[in-house]
PDB file of C-alpha atoms and ligand atoms in Angstrom:
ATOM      1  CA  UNK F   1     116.687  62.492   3.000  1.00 59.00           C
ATOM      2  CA  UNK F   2     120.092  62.748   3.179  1.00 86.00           C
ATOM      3  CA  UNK F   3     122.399  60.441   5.240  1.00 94.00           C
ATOM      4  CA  UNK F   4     124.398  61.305   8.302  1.00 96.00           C
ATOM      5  CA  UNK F   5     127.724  62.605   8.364  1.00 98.00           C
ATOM      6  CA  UNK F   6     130.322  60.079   9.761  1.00 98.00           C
ATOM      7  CA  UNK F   7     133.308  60.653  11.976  1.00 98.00           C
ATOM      8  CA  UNK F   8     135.925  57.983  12.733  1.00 98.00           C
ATOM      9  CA  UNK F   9     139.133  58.053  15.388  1.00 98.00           C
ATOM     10  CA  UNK F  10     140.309  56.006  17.837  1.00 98.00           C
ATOM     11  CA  UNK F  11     138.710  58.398  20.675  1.00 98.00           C
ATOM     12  CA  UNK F  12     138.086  61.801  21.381  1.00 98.00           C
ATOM     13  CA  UNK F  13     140.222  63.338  19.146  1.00 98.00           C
ATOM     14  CA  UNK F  14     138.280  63.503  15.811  1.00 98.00           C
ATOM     15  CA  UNK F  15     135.773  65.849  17.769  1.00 98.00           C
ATOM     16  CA  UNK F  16     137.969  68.552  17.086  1.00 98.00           C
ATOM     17  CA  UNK F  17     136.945  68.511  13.591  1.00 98.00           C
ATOM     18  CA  UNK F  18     133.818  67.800  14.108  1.00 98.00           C
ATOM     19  CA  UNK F  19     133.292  70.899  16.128  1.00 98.00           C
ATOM     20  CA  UNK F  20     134.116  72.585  12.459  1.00 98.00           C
ATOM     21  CA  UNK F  21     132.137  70.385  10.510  1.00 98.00           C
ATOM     22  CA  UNK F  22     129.075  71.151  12.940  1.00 97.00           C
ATOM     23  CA  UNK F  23     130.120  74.935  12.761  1.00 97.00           C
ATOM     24  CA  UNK F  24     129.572  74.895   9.012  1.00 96.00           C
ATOM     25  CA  UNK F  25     126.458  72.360   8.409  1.00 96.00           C
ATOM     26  CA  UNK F  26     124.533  73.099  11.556  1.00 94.00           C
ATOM     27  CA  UNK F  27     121.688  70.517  10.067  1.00 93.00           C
ATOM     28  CA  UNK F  28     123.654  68.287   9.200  1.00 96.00           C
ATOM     29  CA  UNK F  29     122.837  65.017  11.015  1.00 96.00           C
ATOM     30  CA  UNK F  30     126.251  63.676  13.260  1.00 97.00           C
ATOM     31  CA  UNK F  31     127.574  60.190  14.016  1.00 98.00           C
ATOM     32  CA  UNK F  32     131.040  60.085  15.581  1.00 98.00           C
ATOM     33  CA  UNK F  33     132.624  56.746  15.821  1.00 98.00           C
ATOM     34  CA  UNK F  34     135.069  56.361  18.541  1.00 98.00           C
ATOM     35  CA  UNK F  35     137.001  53.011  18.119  1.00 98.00           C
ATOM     36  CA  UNK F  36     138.106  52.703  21.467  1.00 98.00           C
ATOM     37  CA  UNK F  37     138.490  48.975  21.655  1.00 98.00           C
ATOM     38  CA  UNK F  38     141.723  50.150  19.125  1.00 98.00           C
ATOM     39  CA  UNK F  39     142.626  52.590  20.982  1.00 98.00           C
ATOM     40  CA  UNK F  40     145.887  54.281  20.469  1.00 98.00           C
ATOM     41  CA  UNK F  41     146.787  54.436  16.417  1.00 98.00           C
ATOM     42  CA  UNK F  42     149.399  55.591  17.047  1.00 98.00           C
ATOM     43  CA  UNK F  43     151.682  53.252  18.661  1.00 98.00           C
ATOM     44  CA  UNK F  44     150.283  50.148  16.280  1.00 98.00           C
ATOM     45  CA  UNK F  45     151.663  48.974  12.878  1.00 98.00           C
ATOM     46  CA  UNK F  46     150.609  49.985   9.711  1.00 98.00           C
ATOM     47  CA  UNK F  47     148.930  47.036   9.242  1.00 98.00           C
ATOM     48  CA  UNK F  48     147.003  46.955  12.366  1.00 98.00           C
ATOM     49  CA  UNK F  49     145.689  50.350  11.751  1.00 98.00           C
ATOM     50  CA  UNK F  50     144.668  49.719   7.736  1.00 98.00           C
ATOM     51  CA  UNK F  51     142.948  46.683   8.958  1.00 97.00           C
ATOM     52  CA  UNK F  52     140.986  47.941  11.684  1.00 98.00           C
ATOM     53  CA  UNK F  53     140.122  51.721   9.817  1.00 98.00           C
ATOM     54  CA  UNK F  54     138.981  49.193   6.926  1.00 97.00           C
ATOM     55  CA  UNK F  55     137.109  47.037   8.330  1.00 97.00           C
ATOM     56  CA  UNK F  56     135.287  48.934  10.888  1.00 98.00           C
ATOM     57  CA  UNK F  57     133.994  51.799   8.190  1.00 98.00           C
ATOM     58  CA  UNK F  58     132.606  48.981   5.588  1.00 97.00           C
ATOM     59  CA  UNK F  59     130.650  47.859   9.081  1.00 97.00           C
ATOM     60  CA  UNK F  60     129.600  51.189  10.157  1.00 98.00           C
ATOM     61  CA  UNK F  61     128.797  52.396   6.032  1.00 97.00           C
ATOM     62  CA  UNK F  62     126.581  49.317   5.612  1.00 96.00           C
ATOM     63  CA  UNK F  63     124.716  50.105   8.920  1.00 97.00           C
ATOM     64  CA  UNK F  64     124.350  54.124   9.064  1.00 97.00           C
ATOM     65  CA  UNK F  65     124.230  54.389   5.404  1.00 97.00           C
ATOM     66  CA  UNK F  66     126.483  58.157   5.772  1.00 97.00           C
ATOM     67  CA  UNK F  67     126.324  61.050   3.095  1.00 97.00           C
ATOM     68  CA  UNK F  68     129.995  61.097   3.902  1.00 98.00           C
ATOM     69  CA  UNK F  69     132.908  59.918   6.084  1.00 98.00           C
ATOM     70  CA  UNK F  70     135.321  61.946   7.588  1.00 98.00           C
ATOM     71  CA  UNK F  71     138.352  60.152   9.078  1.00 98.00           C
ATOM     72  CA  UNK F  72     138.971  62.376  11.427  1.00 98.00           C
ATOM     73  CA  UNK F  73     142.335  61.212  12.251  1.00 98.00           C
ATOM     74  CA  UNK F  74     146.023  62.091  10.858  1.00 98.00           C
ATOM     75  CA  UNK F  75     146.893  58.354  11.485  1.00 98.00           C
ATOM     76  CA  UNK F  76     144.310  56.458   9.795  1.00 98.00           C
ATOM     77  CA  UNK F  77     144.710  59.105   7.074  1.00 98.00           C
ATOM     78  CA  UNK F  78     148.028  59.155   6.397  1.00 98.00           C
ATOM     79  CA  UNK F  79     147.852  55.441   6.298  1.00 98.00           C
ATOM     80  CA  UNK F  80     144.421  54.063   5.214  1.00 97.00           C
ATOM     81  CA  UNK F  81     142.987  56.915   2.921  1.00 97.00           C
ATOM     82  CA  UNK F  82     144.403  55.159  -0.149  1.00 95.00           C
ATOM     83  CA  UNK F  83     143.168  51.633   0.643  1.00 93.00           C
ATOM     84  CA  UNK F  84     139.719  52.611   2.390  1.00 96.00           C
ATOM     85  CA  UNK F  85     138.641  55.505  -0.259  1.00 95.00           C
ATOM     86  CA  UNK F  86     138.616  52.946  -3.433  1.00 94.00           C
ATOM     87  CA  UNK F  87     136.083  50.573  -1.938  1.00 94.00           C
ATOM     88  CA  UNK F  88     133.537  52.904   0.265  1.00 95.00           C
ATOM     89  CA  UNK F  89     130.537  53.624  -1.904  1.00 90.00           C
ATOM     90  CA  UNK F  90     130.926  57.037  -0.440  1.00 96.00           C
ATOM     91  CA  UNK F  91     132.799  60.032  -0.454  1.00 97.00           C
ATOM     92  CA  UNK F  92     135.430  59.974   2.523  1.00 98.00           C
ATOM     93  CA  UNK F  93     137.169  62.301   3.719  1.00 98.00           C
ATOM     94  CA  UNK F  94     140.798  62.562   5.412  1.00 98.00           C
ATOM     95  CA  UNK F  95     142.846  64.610   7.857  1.00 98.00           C
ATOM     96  CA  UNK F  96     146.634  64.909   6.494  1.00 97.00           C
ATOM     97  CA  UNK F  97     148.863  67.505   8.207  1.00 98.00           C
ATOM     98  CA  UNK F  98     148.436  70.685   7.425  1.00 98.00           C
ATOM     99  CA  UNK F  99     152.279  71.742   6.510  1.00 98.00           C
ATOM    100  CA  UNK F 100     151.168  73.405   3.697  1.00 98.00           C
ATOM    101  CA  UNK F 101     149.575  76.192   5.559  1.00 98.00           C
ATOM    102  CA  UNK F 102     152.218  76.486   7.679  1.00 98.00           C
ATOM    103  CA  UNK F 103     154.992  76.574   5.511  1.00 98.00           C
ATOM    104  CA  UNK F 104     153.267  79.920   4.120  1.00 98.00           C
ATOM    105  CA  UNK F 105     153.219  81.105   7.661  1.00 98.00           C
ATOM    106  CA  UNK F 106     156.267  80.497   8.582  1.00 98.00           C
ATOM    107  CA  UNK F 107     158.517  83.634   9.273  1.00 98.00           C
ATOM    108  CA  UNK F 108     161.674  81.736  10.209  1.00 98.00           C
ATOM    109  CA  UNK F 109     160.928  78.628   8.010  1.00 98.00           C
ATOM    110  CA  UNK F 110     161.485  75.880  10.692  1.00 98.00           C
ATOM    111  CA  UNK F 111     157.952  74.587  11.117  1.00 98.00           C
ATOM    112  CA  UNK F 112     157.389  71.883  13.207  1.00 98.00           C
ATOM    113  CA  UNK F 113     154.962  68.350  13.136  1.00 98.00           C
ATOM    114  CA  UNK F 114     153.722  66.960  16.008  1.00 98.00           C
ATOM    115  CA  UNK F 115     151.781  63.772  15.744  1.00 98.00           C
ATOM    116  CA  UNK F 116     151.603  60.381  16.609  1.00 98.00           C
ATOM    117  CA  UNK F 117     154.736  58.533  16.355  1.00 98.00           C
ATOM    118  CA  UNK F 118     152.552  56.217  13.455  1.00 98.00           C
ATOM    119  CA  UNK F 119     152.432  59.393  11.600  1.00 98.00           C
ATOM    120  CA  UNK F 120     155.783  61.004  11.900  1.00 98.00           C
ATOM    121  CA  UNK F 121     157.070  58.240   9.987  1.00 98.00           C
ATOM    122  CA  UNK F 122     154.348  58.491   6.914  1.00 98.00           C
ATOM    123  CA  UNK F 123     155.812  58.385   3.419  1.00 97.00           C
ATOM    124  CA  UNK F 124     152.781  61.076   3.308  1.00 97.00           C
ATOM    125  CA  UNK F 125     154.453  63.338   5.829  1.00 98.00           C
ATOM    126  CA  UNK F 126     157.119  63.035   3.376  1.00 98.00           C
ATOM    127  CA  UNK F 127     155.513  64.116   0.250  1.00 98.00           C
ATOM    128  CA  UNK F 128     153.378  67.248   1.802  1.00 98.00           C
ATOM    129  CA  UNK F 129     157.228  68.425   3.115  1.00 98.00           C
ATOM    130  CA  UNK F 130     158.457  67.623  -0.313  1.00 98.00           C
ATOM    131  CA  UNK F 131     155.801  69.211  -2.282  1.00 98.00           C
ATOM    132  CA  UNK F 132     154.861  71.904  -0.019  1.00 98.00           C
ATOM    133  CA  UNK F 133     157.808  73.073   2.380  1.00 98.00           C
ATOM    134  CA  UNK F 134     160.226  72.362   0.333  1.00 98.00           C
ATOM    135  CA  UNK F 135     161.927  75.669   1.207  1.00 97.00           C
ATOM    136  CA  UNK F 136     161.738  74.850   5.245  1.00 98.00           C
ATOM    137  CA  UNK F 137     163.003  72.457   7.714  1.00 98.00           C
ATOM    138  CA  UNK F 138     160.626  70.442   9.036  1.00 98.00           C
ATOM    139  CA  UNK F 139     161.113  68.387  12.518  1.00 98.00           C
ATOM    140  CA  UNK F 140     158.743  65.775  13.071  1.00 98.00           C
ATOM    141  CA  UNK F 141     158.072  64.574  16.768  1.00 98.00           C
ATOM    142  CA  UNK F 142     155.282  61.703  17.935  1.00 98.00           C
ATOM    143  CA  UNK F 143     153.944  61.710  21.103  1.00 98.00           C
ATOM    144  CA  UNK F 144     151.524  58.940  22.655  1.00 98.00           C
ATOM    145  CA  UNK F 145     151.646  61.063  26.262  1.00 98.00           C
ATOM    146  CA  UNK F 146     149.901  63.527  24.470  1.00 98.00           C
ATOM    147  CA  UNK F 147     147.312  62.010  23.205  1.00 98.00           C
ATOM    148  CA  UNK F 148     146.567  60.495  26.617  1.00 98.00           C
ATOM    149  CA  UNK F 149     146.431  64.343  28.001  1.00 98.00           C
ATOM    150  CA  UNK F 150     143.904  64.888  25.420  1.00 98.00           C
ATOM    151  CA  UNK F 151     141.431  62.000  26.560  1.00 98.00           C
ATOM    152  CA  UNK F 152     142.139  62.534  30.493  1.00 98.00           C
ATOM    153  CA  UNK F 153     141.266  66.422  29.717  1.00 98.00           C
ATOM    154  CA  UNK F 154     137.661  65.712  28.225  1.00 98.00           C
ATOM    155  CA  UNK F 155     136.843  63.421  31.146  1.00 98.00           C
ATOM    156  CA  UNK F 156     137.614  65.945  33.689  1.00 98.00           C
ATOM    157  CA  UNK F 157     141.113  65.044  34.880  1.00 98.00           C
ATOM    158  CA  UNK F 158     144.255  67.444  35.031  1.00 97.00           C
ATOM    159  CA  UNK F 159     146.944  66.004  32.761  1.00 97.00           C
ATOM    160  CA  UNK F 160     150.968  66.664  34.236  1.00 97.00           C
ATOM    161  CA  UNK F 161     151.898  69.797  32.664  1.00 96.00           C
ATOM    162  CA  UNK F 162     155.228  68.333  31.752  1.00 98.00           C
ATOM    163  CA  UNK F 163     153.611  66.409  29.000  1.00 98.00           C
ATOM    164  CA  UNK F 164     152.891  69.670  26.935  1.00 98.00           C
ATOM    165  CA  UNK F 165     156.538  70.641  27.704  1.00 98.00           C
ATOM    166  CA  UNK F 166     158.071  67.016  27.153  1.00 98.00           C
ATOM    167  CA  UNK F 167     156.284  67.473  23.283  1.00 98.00           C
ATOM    168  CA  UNK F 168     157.429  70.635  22.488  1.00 98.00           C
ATOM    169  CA  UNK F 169     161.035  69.793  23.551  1.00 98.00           C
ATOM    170  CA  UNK F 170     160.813  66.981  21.325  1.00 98.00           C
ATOM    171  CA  UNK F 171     160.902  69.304  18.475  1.00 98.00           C
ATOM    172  CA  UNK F 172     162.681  72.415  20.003  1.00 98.00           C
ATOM    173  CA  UNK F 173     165.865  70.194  20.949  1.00 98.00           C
ATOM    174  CA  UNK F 174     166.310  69.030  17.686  1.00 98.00           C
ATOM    175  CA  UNK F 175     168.962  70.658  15.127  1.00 98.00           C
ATOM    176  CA  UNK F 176     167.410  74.257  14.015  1.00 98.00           C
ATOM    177  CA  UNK F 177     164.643  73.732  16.831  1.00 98.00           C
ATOM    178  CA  UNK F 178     165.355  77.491  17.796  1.00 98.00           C
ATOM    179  CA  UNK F 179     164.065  79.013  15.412  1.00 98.00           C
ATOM    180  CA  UNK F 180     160.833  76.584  15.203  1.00 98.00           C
ATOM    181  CA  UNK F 181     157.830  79.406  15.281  1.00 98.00           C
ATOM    182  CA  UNK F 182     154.980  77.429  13.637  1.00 98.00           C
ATOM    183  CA  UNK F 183     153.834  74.176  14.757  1.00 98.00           C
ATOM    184  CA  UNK F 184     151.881  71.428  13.044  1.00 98.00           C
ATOM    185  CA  UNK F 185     149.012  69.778  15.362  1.00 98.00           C
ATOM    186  CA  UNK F 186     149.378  66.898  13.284  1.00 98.00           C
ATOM    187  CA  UNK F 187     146.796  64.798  15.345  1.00 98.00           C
ATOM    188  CA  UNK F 188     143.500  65.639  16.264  1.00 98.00           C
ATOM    189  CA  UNK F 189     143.665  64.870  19.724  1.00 98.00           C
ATOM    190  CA  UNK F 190     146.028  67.998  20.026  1.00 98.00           C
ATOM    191  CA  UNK F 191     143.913  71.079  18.839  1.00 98.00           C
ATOM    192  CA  UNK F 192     142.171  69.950  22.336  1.00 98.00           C
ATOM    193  CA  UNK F 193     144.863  70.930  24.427  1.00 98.00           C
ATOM    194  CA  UNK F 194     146.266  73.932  22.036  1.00 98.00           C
ATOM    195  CA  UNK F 195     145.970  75.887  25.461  1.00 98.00           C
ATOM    196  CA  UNK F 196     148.109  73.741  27.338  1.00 98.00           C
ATOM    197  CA  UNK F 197     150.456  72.930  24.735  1.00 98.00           C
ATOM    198  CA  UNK F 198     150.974  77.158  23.834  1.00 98.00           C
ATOM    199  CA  UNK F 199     151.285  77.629  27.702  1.00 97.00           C
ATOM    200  CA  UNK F 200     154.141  75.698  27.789  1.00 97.00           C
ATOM    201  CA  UNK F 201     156.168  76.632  24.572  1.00 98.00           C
ATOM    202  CA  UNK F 202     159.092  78.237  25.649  1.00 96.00           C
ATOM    203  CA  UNK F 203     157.772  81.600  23.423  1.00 96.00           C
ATOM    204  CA  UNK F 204     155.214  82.640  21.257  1.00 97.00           C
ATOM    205  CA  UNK F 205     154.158  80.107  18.561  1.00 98.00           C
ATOM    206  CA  UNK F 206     151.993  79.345  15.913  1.00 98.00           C
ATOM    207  CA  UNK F 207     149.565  76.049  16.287  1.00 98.00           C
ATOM    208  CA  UNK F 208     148.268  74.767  12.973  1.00 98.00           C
ATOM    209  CA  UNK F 209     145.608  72.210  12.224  1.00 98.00           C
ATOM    210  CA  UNK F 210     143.392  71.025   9.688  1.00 96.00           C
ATOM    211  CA  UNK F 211     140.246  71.337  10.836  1.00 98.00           C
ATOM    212  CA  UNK F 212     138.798  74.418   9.073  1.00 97.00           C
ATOM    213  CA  UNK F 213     140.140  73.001   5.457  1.00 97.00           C
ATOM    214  CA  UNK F 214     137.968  69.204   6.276  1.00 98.00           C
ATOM    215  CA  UNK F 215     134.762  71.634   7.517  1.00 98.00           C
ATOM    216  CA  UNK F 216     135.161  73.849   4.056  1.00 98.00           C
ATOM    217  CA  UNK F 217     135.738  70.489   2.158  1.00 98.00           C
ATOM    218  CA  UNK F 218     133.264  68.481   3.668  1.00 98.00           C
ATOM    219  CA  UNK F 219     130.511  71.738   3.190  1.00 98.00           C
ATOM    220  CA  UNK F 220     131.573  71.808  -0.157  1.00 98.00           C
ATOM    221  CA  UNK F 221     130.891  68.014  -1.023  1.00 97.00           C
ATOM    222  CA  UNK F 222     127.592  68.184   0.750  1.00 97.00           C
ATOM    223  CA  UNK F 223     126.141  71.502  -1.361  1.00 95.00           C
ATOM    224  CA  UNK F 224     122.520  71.019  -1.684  1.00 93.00           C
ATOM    225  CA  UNK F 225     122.320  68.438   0.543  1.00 94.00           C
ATOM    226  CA  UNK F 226     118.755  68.269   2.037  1.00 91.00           C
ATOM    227  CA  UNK F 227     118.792  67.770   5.501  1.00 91.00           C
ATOM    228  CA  UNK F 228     116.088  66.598   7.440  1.00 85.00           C
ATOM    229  CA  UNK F 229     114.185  69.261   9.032  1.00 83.00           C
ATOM    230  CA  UNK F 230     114.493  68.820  12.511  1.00 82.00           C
ATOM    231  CA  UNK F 231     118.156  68.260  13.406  1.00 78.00           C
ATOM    232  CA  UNK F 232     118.325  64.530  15.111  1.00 84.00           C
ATOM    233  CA  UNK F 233     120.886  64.285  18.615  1.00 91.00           C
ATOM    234  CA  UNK F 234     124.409  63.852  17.652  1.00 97.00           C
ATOM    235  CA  UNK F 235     125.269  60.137  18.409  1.00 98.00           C
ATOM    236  CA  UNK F 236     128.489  58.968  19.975  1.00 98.00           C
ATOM    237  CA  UNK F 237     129.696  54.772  18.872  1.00 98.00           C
ATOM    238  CA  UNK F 238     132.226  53.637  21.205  1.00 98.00           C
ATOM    239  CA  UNK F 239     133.135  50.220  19.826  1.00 98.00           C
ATOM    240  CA  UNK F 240     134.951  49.240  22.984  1.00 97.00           C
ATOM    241  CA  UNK F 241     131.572  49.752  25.105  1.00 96.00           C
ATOM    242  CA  UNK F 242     130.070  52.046  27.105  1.00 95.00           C
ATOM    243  CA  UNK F 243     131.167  50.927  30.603  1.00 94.00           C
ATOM    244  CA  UNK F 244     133.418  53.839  32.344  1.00 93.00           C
ATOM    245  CA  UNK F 245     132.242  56.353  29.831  1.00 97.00           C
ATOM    246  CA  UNK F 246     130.281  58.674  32.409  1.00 97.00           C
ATOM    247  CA  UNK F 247     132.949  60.795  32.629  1.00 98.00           C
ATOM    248  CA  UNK F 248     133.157  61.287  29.346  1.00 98.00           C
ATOM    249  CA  UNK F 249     129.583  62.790  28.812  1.00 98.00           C
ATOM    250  CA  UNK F 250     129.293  66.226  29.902  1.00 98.00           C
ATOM    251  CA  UNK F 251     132.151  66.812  26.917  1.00 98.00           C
ATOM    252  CA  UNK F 252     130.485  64.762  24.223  1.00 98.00           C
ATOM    253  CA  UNK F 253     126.904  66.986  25.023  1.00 98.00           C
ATOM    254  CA  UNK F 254     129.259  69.571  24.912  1.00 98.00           C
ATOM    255  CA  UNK F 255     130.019  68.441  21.171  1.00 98.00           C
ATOM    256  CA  UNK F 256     126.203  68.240  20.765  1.00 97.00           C
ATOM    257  CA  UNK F 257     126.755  64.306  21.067  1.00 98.00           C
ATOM    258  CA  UNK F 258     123.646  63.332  22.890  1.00 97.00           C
ATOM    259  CA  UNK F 259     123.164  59.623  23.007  1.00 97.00           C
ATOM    260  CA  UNK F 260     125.896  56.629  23.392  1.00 97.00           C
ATOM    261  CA  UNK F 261     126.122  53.204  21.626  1.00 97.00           C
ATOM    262  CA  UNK F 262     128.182  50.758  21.488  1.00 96.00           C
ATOM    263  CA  UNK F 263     128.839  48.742  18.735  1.00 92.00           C
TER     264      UNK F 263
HETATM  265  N1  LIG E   1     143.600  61.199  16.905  1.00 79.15           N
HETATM  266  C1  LIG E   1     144.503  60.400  16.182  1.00 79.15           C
HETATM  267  C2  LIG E   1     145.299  61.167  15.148  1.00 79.15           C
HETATM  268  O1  LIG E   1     144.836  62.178  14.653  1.00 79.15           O
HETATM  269  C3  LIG E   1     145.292  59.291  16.827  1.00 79.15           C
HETATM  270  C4  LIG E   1     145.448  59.119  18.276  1.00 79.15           C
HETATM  271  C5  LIG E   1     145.878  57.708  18.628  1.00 79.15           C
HETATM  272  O2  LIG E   1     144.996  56.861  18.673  1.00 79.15           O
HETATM  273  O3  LIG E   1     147.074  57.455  18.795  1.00 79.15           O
HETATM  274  O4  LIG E   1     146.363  60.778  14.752  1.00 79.15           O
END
């Protein structure tokens, strides 16, 4: 029998991508690790987050002995993929920004990335630009607000609309922000409030994420893969606790998450 498939953020953002993982491998067995005693990346060090990502997927490898991890998080990524993918005895996958995509989309070639502030400043946001949209300008803008609109949503709460307009202006107020037509959901917290965020662009725009390209890769590792027969529950590891998480449930049975642990 095949192993689980494995799913690490710091909350509810990596469900994003596992909504296109699911969509793909609808057998496929699903763990999602939410490491909310970390909780937010993306205002910590890099150290803080290499440590943590490290440490917490040798733990959770040992104990759910995965088919494959998906770190389903542009931070981690873009900071621990290099360190963590050496010394797992499995395949792991990561979520990097998808400016590649979008620089092929682009019409006016100003493409913006929105992610954490941790990951605006990645040497690896510099290389994709370099190697990929070389021919564009790229504005980078982090937001932690937004990431906090993302959890409030999936527990039922209304976030301040001027968040999603606070973020966008973060990118559209910078030099050549006018022309910006294609932007980068360079966290996975964001595809969950694509809505809000295109409601309050100040026109039409494009919203790009990676989500698709980790479901076709992950598929694509896992070829032949022989699932068990009857699907098992989705489970949901909070490594903060469970305490407070009841509003939180009606989303992650949404996600086909059924049962919650904590670690
Ligand atoms: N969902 C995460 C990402 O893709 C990080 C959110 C956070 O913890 O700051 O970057």
């Amino acid at each position: 029998m095949t192993g689980p498939i494995l799913f690490l953020d710091s909350g509810v953002g990596g469900l994003s991508v596992l909504a296109a993982v699911a969509a793909r491998l609808p057998d496929a067995p699903l763990v999602y690790c939410a490491d909310s005693a970390g909780f937010p990346y993306g205002t910590k060090s890099e150290a803080e987050v290499s440590a943590r990502v490290a440490g917490l997927l040798g733990r959770l490898t040992e104990r759910l002995r995965p088919s494959i991890v998906v770190i389903a998080c542009n931070t981690a990524s873009t900071i621990a993929l290099g360190h963590v993918r050496p010394v797992l005895a499995v395949p792991v996958v990561g979520t990097v920004p998808a400016i590649k995509p979008a620089a092929e989309q682009t019409q006016s070639g100003v493409i913006g990335v929105l992610g954490t502030k941790a990951t605006v400043r990645q040497p690896y946001v510099d290389d994709l630009s370099a190697r990929f949209a070389s021919h564009c300008t790229v504005l980078r803008h982090g937001s932690a607000a937004l990431v906090e609109a993302a959890e409030h949503k999936l527990r039922g709460l209304t976030p301040d609309p001027a968040i999603f307009r606070d973020a966008i202006a973060g990118l559209t107020a910078q030099p050549g922000g006018d022309r910006l037509d294609t932007i980068v959901l360079a966290c996975t917290h964001f595809p969950l409030v694509a809505a809000e965020l295109a409601a309050a662009a100040p026109r039409p725009m494009a919203f790009i994420d990676g989500a698709q390209g980790i479901a076709r890769r992950t598929a694509h590792l896992l070829e032949g893969a022989a699932w068990p027969e009857v699907r098992s529950a989705g489970r949901a590891i909070f490594t903060g606790g469970t305490s407070g998480l009841a509003p939180l449930l009606p989303a992650l049975k949404g996600f086909g998450l059924e049962t919650v642990e904590s670690l």
